[in-house]
Coordinates of N, CA and C and ligand atoms in Angstrom, one line a residue:
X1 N -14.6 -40.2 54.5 CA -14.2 -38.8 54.1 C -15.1 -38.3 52.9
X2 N -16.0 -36.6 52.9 CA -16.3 -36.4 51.9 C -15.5 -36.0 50.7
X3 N -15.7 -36.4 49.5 CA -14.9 -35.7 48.5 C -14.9 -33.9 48.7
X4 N -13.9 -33.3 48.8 CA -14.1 -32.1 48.4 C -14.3 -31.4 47.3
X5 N -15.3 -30.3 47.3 CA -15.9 -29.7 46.0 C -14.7 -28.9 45.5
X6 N -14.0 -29.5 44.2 CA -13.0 -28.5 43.4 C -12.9 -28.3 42.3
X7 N -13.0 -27.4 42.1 CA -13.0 -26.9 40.6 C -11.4 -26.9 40.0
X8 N -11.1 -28.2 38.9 CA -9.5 -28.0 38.5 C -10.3 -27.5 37.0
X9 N -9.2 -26.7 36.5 CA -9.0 -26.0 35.7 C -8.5 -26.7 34.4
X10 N -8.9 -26.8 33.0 CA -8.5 -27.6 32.1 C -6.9 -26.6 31.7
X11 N -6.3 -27.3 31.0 CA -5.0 -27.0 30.1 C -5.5 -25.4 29.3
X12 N -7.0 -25.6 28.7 CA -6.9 -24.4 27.9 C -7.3 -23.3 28.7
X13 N -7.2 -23.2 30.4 CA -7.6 -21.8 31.1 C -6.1 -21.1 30.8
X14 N -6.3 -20.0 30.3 CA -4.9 -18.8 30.4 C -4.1 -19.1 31.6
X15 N -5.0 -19.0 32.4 CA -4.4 -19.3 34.4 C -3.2 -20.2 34.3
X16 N -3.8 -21.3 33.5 CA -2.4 -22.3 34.0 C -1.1 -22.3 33.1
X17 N -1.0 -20.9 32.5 CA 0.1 -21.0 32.0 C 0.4 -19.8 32.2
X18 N 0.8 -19.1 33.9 CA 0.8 -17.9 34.2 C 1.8 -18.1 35.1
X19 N 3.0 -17.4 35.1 CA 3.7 -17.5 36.6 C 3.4 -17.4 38.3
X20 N 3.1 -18.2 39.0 CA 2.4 -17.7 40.2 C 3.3 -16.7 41.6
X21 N 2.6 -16.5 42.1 CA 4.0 -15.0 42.8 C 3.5 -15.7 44.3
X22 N 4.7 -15.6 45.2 CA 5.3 -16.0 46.6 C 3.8 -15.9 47.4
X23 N 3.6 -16.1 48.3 CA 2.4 -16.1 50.0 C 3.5 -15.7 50.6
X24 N 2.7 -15.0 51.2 CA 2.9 -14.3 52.6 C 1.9 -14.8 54.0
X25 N 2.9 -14.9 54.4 CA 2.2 -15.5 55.7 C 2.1 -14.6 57.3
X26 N 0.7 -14.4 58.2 CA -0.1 -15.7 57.9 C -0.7 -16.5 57.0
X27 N -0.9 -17.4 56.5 CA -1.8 -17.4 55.8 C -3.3 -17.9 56.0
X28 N -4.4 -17.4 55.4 CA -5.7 -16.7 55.8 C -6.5 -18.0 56.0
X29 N -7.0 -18.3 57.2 CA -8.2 -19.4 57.3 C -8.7 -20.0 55.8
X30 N -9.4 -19.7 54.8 CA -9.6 -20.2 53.4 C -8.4 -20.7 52.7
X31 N -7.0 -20.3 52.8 CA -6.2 -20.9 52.3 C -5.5 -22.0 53.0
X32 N -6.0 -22.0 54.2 CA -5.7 -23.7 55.6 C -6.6 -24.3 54.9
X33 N -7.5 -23.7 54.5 CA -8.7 -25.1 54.4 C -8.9 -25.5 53.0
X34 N -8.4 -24.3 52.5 CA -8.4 -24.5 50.7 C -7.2 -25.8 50.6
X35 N -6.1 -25.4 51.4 CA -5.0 -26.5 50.9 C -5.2 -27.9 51.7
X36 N -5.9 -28.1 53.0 CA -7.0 -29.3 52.9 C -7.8 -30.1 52.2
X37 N -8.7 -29.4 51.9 CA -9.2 -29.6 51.1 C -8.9 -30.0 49.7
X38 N -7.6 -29.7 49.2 CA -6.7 -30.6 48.2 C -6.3 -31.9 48.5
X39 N -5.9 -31.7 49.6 CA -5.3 -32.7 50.2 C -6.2 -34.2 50.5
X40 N -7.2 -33.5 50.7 CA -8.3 -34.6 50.8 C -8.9 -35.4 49.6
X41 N -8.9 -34.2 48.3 CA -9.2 -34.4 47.4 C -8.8 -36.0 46.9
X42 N -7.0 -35.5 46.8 CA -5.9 -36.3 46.0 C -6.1 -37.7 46.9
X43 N -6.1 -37.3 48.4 CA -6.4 -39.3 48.8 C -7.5 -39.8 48.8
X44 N -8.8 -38.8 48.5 CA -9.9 -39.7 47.7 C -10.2 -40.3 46.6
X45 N -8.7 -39.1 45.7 CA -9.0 -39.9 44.7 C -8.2 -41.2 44.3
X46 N -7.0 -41.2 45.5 CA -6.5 -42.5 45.6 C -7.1 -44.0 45.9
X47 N -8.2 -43.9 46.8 CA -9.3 -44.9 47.1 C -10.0 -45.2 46.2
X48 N -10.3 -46.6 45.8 CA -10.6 -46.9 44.7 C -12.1 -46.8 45.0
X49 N -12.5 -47.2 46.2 CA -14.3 -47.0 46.3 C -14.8 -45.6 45.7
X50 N -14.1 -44.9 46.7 CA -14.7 -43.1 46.4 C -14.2 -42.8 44.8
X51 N -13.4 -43.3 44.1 CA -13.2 -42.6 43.0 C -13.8 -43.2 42.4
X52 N -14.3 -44.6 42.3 CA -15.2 -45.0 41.1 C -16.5 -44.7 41.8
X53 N -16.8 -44.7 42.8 CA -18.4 -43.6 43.0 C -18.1 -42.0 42.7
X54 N -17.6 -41.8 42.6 CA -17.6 -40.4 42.4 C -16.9 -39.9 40.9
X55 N -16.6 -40.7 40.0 CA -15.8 -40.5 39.0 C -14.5 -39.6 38.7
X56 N -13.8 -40.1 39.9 CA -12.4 -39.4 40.0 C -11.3 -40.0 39.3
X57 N -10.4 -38.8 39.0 CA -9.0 -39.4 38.3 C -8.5 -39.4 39.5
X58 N -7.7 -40.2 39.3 CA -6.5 -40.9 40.4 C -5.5 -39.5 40.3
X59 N -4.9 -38.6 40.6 CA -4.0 -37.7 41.2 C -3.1 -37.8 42.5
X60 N -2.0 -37.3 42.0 CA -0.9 -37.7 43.4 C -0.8 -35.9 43.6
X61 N -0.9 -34.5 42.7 CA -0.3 -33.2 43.4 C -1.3 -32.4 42.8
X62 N -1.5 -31.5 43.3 CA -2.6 -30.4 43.0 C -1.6 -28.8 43.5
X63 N -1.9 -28.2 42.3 CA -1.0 -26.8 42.6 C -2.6 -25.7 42.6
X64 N -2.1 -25.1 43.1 CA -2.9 -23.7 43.0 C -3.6 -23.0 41.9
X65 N -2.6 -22.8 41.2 CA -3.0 -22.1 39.7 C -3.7 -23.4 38.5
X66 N -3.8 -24.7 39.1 CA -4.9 -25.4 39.1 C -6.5 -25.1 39.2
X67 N -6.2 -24.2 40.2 CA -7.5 -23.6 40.6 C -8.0 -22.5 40.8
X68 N -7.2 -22.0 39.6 CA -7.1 -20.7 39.2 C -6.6 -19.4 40.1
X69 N -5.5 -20.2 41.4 CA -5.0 -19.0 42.2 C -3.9 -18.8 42.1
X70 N -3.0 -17.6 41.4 CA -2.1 -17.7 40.8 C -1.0 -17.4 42.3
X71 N -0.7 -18.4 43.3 CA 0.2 -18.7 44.0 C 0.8 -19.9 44.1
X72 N 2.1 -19.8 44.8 CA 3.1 -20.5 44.9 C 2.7 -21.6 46.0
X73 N 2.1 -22.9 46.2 CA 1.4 -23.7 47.0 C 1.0 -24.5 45.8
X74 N 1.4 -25.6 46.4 CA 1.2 -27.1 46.3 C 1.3 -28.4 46.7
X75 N 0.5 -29.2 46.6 CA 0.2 -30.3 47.4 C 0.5 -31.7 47.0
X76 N 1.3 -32.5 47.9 CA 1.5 -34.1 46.8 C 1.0 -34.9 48.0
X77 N 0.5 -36.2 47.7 CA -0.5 -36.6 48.7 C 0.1 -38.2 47.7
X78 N 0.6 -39.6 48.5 CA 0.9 -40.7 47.5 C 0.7 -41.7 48.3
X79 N -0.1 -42.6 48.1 CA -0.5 -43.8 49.1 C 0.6 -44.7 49.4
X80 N 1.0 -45.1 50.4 CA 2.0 -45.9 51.1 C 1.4 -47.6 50.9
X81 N 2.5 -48.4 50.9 CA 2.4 -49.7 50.6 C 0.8 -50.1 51.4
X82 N 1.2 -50.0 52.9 CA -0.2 -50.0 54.1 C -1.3 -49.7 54.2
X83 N -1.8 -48.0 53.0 CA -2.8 -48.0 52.9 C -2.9 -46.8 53.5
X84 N -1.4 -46.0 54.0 CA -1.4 -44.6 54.7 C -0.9 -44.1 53.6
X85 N -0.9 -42.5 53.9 CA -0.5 -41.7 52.8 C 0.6 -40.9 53.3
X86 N 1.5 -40.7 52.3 CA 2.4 -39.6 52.2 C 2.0 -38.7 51.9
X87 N 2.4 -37.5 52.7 CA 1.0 -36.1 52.2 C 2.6 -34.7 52.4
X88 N 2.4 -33.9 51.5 CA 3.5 -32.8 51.4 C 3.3 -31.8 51.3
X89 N 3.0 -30.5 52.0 CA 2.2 -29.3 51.7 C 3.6 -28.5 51.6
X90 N 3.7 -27.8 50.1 CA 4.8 -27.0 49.8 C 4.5 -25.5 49.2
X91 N 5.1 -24.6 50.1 CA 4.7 -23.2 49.5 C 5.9 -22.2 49.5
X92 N 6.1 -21.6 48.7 CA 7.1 -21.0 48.1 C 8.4 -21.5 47.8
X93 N 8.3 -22.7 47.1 CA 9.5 -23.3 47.2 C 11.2 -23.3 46.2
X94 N 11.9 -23.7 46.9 CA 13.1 -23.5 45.7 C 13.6 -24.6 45.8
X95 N 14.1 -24.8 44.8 CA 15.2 -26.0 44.6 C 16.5 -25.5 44.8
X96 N 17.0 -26.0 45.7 CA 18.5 -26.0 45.8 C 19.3 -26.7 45.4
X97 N 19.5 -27.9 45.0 CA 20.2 -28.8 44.2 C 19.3 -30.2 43.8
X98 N 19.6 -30.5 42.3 CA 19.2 -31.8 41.8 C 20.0 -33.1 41.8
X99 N 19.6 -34.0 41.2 CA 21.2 -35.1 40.6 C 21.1 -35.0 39.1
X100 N 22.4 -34.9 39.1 CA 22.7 -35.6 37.7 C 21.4 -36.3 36.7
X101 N 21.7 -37.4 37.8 CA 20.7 -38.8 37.2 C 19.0 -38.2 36.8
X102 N 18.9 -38.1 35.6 CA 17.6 -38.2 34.8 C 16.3 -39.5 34.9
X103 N 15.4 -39.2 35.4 CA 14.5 -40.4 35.1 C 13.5 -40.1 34.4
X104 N 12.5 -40.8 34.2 CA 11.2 -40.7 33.7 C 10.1 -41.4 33.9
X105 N 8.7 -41.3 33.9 CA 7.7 -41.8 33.9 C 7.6 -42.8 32.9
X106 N 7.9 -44.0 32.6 CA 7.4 -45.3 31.9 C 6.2 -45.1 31.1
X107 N 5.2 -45.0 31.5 CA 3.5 -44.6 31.8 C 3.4 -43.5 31.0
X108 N 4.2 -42.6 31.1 CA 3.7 -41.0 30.7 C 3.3 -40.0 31.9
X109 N 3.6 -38.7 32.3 CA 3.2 -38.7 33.7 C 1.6 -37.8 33.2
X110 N 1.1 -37.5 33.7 CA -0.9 -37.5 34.1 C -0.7 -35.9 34.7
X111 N -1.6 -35.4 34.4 CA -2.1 -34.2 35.2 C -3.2 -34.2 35.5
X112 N -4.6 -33.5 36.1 CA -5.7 -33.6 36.5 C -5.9 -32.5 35.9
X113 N -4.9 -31.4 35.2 CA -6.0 -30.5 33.8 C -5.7 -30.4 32.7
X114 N -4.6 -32.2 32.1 CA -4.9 -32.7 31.0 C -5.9 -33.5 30.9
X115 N -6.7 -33.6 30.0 CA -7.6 -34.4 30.1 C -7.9 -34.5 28.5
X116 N -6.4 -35.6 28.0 CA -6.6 -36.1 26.8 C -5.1 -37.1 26.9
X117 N -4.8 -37.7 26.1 CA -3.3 -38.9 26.2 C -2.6 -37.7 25.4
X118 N -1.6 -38.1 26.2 CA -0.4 -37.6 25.9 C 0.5 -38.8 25.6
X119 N 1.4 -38.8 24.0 CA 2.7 -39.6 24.0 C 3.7 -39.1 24.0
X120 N 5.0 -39.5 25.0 CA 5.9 -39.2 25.3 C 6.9 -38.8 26.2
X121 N 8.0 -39.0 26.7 CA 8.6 -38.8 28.1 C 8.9 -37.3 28.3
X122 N 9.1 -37.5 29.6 CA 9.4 -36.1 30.3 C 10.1 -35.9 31.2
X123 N 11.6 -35.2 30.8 CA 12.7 -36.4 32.0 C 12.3 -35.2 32.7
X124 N 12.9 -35.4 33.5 CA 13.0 -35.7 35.6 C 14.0 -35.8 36.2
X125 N 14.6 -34.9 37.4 CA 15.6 -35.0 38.0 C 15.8 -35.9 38.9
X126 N 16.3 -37.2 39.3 CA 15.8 -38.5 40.2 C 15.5 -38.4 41.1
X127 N 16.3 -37.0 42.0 CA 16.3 -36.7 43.1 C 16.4 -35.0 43.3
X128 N 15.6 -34.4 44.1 CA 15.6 -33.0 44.0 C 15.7 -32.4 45.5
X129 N 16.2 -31.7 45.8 CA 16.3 -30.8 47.4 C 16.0 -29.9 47.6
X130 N 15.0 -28.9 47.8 CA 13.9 -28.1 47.9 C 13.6 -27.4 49.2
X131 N 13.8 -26.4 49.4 CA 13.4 -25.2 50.9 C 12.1 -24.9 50.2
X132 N 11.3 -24.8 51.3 CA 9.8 -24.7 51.8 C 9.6 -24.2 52.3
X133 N 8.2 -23.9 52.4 CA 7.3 -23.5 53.6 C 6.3 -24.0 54.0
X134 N 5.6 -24.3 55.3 CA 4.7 -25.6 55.7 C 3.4 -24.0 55.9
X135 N 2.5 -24.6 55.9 CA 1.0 -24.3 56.5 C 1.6 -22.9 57.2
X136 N 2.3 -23.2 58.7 CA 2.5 -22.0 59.6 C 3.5 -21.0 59.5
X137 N 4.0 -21.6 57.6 CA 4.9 -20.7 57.4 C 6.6 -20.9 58.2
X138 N 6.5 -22.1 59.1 CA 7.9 -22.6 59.1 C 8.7 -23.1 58.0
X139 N 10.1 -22.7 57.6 CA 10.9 -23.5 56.6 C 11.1 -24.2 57.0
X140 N 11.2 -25.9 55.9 CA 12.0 -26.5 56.3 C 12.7 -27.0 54.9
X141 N 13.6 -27.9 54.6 CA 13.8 -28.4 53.8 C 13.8 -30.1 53.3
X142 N 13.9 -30.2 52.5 CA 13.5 -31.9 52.1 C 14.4 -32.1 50.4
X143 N 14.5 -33.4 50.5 CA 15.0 -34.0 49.8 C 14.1 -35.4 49.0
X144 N 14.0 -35.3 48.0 CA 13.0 -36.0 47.5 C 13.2 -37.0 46.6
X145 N 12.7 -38.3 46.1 CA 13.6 -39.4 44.9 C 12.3 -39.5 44.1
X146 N 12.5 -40.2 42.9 CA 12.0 -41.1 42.1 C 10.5 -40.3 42.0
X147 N 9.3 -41.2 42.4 CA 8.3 -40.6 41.7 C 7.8 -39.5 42.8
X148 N 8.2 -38.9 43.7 CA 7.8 -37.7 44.7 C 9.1 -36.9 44.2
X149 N 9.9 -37.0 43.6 CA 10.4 -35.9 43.0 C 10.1 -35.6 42.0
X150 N 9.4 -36.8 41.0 CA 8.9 -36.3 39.8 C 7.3 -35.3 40.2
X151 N 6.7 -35.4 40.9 CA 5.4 -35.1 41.2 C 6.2 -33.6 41.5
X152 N 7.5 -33.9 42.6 CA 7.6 -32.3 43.1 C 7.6 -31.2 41.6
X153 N 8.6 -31.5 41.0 CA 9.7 -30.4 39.7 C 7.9 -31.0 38.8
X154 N 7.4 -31.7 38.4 CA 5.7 -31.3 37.9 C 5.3 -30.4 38.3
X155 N 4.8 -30.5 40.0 CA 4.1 -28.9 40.3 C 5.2 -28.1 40.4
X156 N 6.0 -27.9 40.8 CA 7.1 -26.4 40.6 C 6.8 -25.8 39.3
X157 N 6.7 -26.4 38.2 CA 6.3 -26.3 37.2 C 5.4 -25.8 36.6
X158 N 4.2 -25.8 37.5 CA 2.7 -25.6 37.8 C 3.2 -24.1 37.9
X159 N 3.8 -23.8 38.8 CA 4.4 -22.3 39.5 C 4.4 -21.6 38.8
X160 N 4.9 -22.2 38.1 CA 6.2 -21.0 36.9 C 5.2 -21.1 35.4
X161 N 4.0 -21.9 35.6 CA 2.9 -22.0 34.2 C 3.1 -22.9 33.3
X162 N 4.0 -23.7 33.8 CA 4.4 -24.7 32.8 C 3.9 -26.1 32.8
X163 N 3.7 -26.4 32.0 CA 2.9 -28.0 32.1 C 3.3 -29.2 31.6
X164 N 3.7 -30.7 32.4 CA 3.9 -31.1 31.5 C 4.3 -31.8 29.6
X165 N 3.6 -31.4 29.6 CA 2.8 -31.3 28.1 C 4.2 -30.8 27.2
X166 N 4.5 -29.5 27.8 CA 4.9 -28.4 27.3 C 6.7 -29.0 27.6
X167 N 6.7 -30.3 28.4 CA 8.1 -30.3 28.3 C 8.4 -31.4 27.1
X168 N 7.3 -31.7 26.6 CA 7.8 -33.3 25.8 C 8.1 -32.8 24.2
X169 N 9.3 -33.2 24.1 CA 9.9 -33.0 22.8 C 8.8 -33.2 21.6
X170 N 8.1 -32.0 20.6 CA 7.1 -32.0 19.9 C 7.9 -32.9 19.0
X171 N 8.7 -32.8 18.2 CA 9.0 -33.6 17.0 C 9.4 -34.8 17.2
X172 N 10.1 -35.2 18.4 CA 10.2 -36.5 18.8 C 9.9 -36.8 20.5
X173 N 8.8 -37.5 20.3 CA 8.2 -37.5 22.0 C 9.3 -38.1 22.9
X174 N 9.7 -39.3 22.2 CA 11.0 -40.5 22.7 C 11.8 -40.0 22.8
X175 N 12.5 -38.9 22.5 CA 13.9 -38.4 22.4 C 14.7 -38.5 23.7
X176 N 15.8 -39.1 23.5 CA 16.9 -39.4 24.6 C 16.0 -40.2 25.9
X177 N 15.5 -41.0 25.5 CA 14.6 -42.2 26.4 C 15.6 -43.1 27.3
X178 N 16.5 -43.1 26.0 CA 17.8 -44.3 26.3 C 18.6 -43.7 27.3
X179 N 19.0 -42.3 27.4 CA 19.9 -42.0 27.9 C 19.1 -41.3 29.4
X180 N 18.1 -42.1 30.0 CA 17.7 -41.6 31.1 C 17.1 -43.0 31.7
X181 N 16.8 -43.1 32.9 CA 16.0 -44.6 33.9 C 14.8 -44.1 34.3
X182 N 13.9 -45.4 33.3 CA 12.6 -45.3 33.4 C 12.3 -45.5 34.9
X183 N 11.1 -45.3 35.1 CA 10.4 -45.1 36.8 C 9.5 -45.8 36.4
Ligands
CO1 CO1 -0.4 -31.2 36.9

């Protein structure tokens, strides 16, 4: 597979901290291929050959206003034990219900337009339930756990211009660590 040519957007473009507004469908040949072409991105840069030839960060979701298009479309793409991928194309989405149960990223979670360390957690709803829209513009809905729900409510987040970053407690990164399950 070739890597696709993408231009992500760093933290300090205005763009990614802009609310993105609904698609209307059909949607247009460049945005089939545009959201492809993410898609392809993220499991190249899952492959360890093509990302150390090609100097890729490892990414599991790519949102739009990533790429400077301020809509509602986003992609999560996460390699399976086997070596296949879990791939999720989501556009205009809502959450209909979360759990209770809070988790978090161990690690810290990563973006592909931060591009500097970040300390500190960022809780997460464990499990999230979400109406969609696929490619042809069919709804469907899904229910999601652990780290594809944290990747989902990350990009939804994307949507609405908000960045991880922007959720971690400034005066105390750690805050309420205890009272949530690490991932
Ligand atoms: Co991100």
């Amino acid at each position: 597979m070739e890597v696709p040519k993408i231009n992500i957007l760093d933290e300090s473009n205005k763009l990614l901290h802009q609310v993105s507004k609904d698609v209307e469908f059909p949607l247009s040949e460049e945005d089939k291929k545009r959201i492809q072409d993410m898609q392809d991105y993220l499991e190249c840069s899952q492959i360890e050959e093509i990302s150390q030839k090609y100097n890729l960060r490892a990414g599991m979701g790519l949102a739009y206003p990533q790429l400077g298009i301020l809509k509602r479309i986003f992609v999560v793409v996460n390699a399976r034990e086997d070596g296949t991928f879990e791939k999720h194309v989501v556009i205009n989405p809502k959450i209909l219900s979360f759990s209770e149960e809070m988790i978090y990223v161990g690690e810290g979670e990563g973006c592909l337009s931060v591009n500097r360390p970040v300390e500190g957690i960022v809780p997460r709803h464990a499990r999230v339930t979400v109406k969609a829209y696929d490619v042809d513009g069919n709804e469907y809905q899904i229910r999601v756990r652990e780290e594809i729900a944290v990747a989902f409510q990350h990009e939804i987040d994307h949507l609405d211009g908000i960045l991880f970053v922007d959720r971690i407690n400034k005066e105390f990164p750690f805050k309420d660590a205890d009272k949530m399950r690490e991932l």
